[in-house]
PDB file of C-alpha atoms in Angstrom:
ATOM      1  CA  VAL X 153       9.088  18.558  -5.528  1.00 77.00           C
ATOM      2  CA  LEU X 154      12.205  17.899  -7.594  1.00 80.00           C
ATOM      3  CA  SER X 155      12.935  19.800 -10.812  1.00 85.00           C
ATOM      4  CA  ASP X 156      15.542  19.822 -13.520  1.00 87.00           C
ATOM      5  CA  GLY X 157      15.349  23.597 -13.532  1.00 87.00           C
ATOM      6  CA  GLY X 158      12.372  23.925 -15.805  1.00 87.00           C
ATOM      7  CA  VAL X 159      10.217  20.823 -15.415  1.00 86.00           C
ATOM      8  CA  ILE X 160       9.030  18.951 -12.323  1.00 84.00           C
ATOM      9  CA  THR X 161      10.747  15.561 -12.532  1.00 85.00           C
ATOM     10  CA  ALA X 162       9.533  13.960  -9.289  1.00 80.00           C
ATOM     11  CA  VAL X 163       7.358  14.445  -6.260  1.00 76.00           C
ATOM     12  CA  ILE X 164       8.387  12.811  -2.998  1.00 76.00           C
ATOM     13  CA  ASP X 165       5.782  12.234  -0.321  1.00 73.00           C
ATOM     14  CA  TRP X 166       7.368  11.591   3.057  1.00 70.00           C
ATOM     15  CA  ASP X 167       4.016  11.307   4.878  1.00 70.00           C
ATOM     16  CA  ARG X 168       4.415   7.629   5.786  1.00 66.00           C
ATOM     17  CA  ALA X 169       8.195   7.322   5.669  1.00 69.00           C
ATOM     18  CA  LEU X 170       9.613   4.625   7.899  1.00 72.00           C
ATOM     19  CA  ILE X 171      12.916   2.894   8.532  1.00 80.00           C
ATOM     20  CA  GLY X 172      12.785  -0.788   7.723  1.00 85.00           C
ATOM     21  CA  ASP X 173      11.803  -3.148   4.961  1.00 87.00           C
ATOM     22  CA  ALA X 174      11.607  -1.288   1.624  1.00 84.00           C
ATOM     23  CA  ALA X 175       8.841  -3.706   0.616  1.00 90.00           C
ATOM     24  CA  TYR X 176       6.566  -1.717   2.963  1.00 91.00           C
ATOM     25  CA  ASP X 177       6.669   1.090   0.399  1.00 88.00           C
ATOM     26  CA  GLU X 178       5.683  -1.347  -2.321  1.00 91.00           C
ATOM     27  CA  ALA X 179       2.823  -2.600  -0.133  1.00 94.00           C
ATOM     28  CA  ASN X 180       1.603   0.973   0.222  1.00 91.00           C
ATOM     29  CA  LEU X 181       1.429   1.287  -3.563  1.00 90.00           C
ATOM     30  CA  PHE X 182      -0.512  -1.992  -3.776  1.00 93.00           C
ATOM     31  CA  PHE X 183      -2.827  -1.005  -0.930  1.00 94.00           C
ATOM     32  CA  TRP X 184      -4.041   2.166  -2.642  1.00 91.00           C
ATOM     33  CA  SER X 185      -3.688   0.565  -6.118  1.00 88.00           C
ATOM     34  CA  GLU X 186      -4.308   3.829  -7.959  1.00 87.00           C
ATOM     35  CA  ALA X 187      -5.014   3.488 -11.651  1.00 88.00           C
ATOM     36  CA  ARG X 188      -2.039   5.643 -12.619  1.00 87.00           C
ATOM     37  CA  LEU X 189       0.265   3.281 -10.729  1.00 87.00           C
ATOM     38  CA  GLN X 190      -0.817   0.129 -12.555  1.00 91.00           C
ATOM     39  CA  PRO X 191       2.313  -0.012 -14.788  1.00 91.00           C
ATOM     40  CA  VAL X 192       4.510   0.125 -11.672  1.00 91.00           C
ATOM     41  CA  LEU X 193       2.371  -2.463  -9.865  1.00 93.00           C
ATOM     42  CA  SER X 194       2.540  -4.774 -12.869  1.00 94.00           C
ATOM     43  CA  LEU X 195       6.339  -4.438 -12.987  1.00 93.00           C
ATOM     44  CA  LEU X 196       6.676  -5.133  -9.251  1.00 94.00           C
ATOM     45  CA  SER X 197       4.381  -8.177  -9.500  1.00 95.00           C
ATOM     46  CA  ALA X 198       6.407  -9.541 -12.385  1.00 96.00           C
ATOM     47  CA  GLN X 199       9.690  -8.964 -10.573  1.00 95.00           C
ATOM     48  CA  HIS X 200       8.451 -10.908  -7.548  1.00 95.00           C
ATOM     49  CA  SER X 201       6.444 -13.555  -9.387  1.00 95.00           C
ATOM     50  CA  GLY X 202       6.624 -16.864  -7.486  1.00 93.00           C
ATOM     51  CA  ASP X 203       8.188 -15.298  -4.378  1.00 94.00           C
ATOM     52  CA  GLU X 204       5.812 -16.482  -1.664  1.00 92.00           C
ATOM     53  CA  ASP X 205       7.667 -14.631   1.104  1.00 93.00           C
ATOM     54  CA  TRP X 206       7.292 -11.326  -0.770  1.00 94.00           C
ATOM     55  CA  ALA X 207       3.599 -12.033  -1.392  1.00 93.00           C
ATOM     56  CA  ARG X 208       3.020 -12.729   2.355  1.00 93.00           C
ATOM     57  CA  ARG X 209       4.883  -9.578   3.324  1.00 94.00           C
ATOM     58  CA  MET X 210       2.795  -7.555   0.848  1.00 95.00           C
ATOM     59  CA  LEU X 211      -0.416  -8.896   2.315  1.00 95.00           C
ATOM     60  CA  CYS X 212       0.752  -8.416   5.923  1.00 95.00           C
ATOM     61  CA  TYR X 213       1.976  -4.867   5.278  1.00 96.00           C
ATOM     62  CA  GLN X 214      -1.214  -3.930   3.417  1.00 96.00           C
ATOM     63  CA  MET X 215      -3.304  -5.179   6.352  1.00 95.00           C
ATOM     64  CA  ARG X 216      -1.174  -3.051   8.714  1.00 94.00           C
ATOM     65  CA  ILE X 217      -1.643  -0.022   6.450  1.00 94.00           C
ATOM     66  CA  CYS X 218      -5.383  -0.636   6.363  1.00 93.00           C
ATOM     67  CA  LEU X 219      -5.671  -0.896  10.152  1.00 93.00           C
ATOM     68  CA  GLN X 220      -3.619   2.309  10.597  1.00 91.00           C
ATOM     69  CA  GLU X 221      -5.766   4.163   8.052  1.00 91.00           C
ATOM     70  CA  LEU X 222      -8.959   2.886   9.714  1.00 91.00           C
ATOM     71  CA  CYS X 223      -7.743   4.015  13.123  1.00 90.00           C
ATOM     72  CA  GLU X 224      -6.949   7.495  11.784  1.00 89.00           C
ATOM     73  CA  SER X 225     -10.190   7.683   9.826  1.00 87.00           C
ATOM     74  CA  ILE X 226     -12.361   6.633  12.758  1.00 86.00           C
ATOM     75  CA  THR X 227     -10.641   9.058  15.149  1.00 88.00           C
ATOM     76  CA  GLY X 228     -10.891  11.895  12.627  1.00 83.00           C
ATOM     77  CA  LEU X 229      -7.167  12.283  11.985  1.00 78.00           C
ATOM     78  CA  THR X 230      -7.476  11.645   8.231  1.00 75.00           C
ATOM     79  CA  PRO X 231     -10.455  12.192   5.915  1.00 73.00           C
ATOM     80  CA  VAL X 232     -10.351   8.755   4.289  1.00 75.00           C
ATOM     81  CA  ASP X 233     -13.651   7.017   3.505  1.00 86.00           C
ATOM     82  CA  THR X 234     -14.123   4.527   6.367  1.00 88.00           C
ATOM     83  CA  GLU X 235     -16.501   2.302   4.378  1.00 89.00           C
ATOM     84  CA  TRP X 236     -13.977   2.036   1.550  1.00 91.00           C
ATOM     85  CA  LEU X 237     -11.269   1.109   4.070  1.00 92.00           C
ATOM     86  CA  LEU X 238     -13.453  -1.566   5.660  1.00 92.00           C
ATOM     87  CA  ALA X 239     -14.181  -3.022   2.226  1.00 94.00           C
ATOM     88  CA  ARG X 240     -10.471  -2.917   1.355  1.00 93.00           C
ATOM     89  CA  CYS X 241      -9.616  -4.763   4.582  1.00 93.00           C
ATOM     90  CA  ALA X 242     -12.289  -7.370   3.844  1.00 95.00           C
ATOM     91  CA  ARG X 243     -10.767  -7.974   0.387  1.00 94.00           C
ATOM     92  CA  LEU X 244      -7.327  -8.393   1.954  1.00 94.00           C
ATOM     93  CA  VAL X 245      -8.686 -10.884   4.504  1.00 93.00           C
ATOM     94  CA  ASP X 246     -10.316 -12.830   1.629  1.00 93.00           C
ATOM     95  CA  GLN X 247      -7.010 -12.794  -0.195  1.00 90.00           C
ATOM     96  CA  ALA X 248      -5.192 -14.087   2.902  1.00 90.00           C
ATOM     97  CA  GLN X 249      -7.698 -16.892   3.375  1.00 90.00           C
ATOM     98  CA  ARG X 250      -7.300 -17.979  -0.243  1.00 90.00           C
ATOM     99  CA  ALA X 251      -3.504 -17.969   0.160  1.00 82.00           C
ATOM    100  CA  ASP X 252      -3.618 -20.485   3.040  1.00 70.00           C
TER     101      ASP X 252
END
């Protein structure tokens, strides 16, 4: 938690921190697609509009995130809803098939 001395100004979650392509962090935001993040997701989408390489990386990274979450959910490491994850993976596969 970061603070300016009186107010919390940011919260940093290092849970899935990795070294590598910064777009992976963007893909994580898109994967979970929380309602409160929609303004950020819209901004990122607009910034990368027309960039097919970025779009492919987003899809690939989201699939990787989904498979990791499924593995952890099935083995009991994280309490994420397995049915929701399976449905999310299916939507990503559909998206990939439409992109081809």
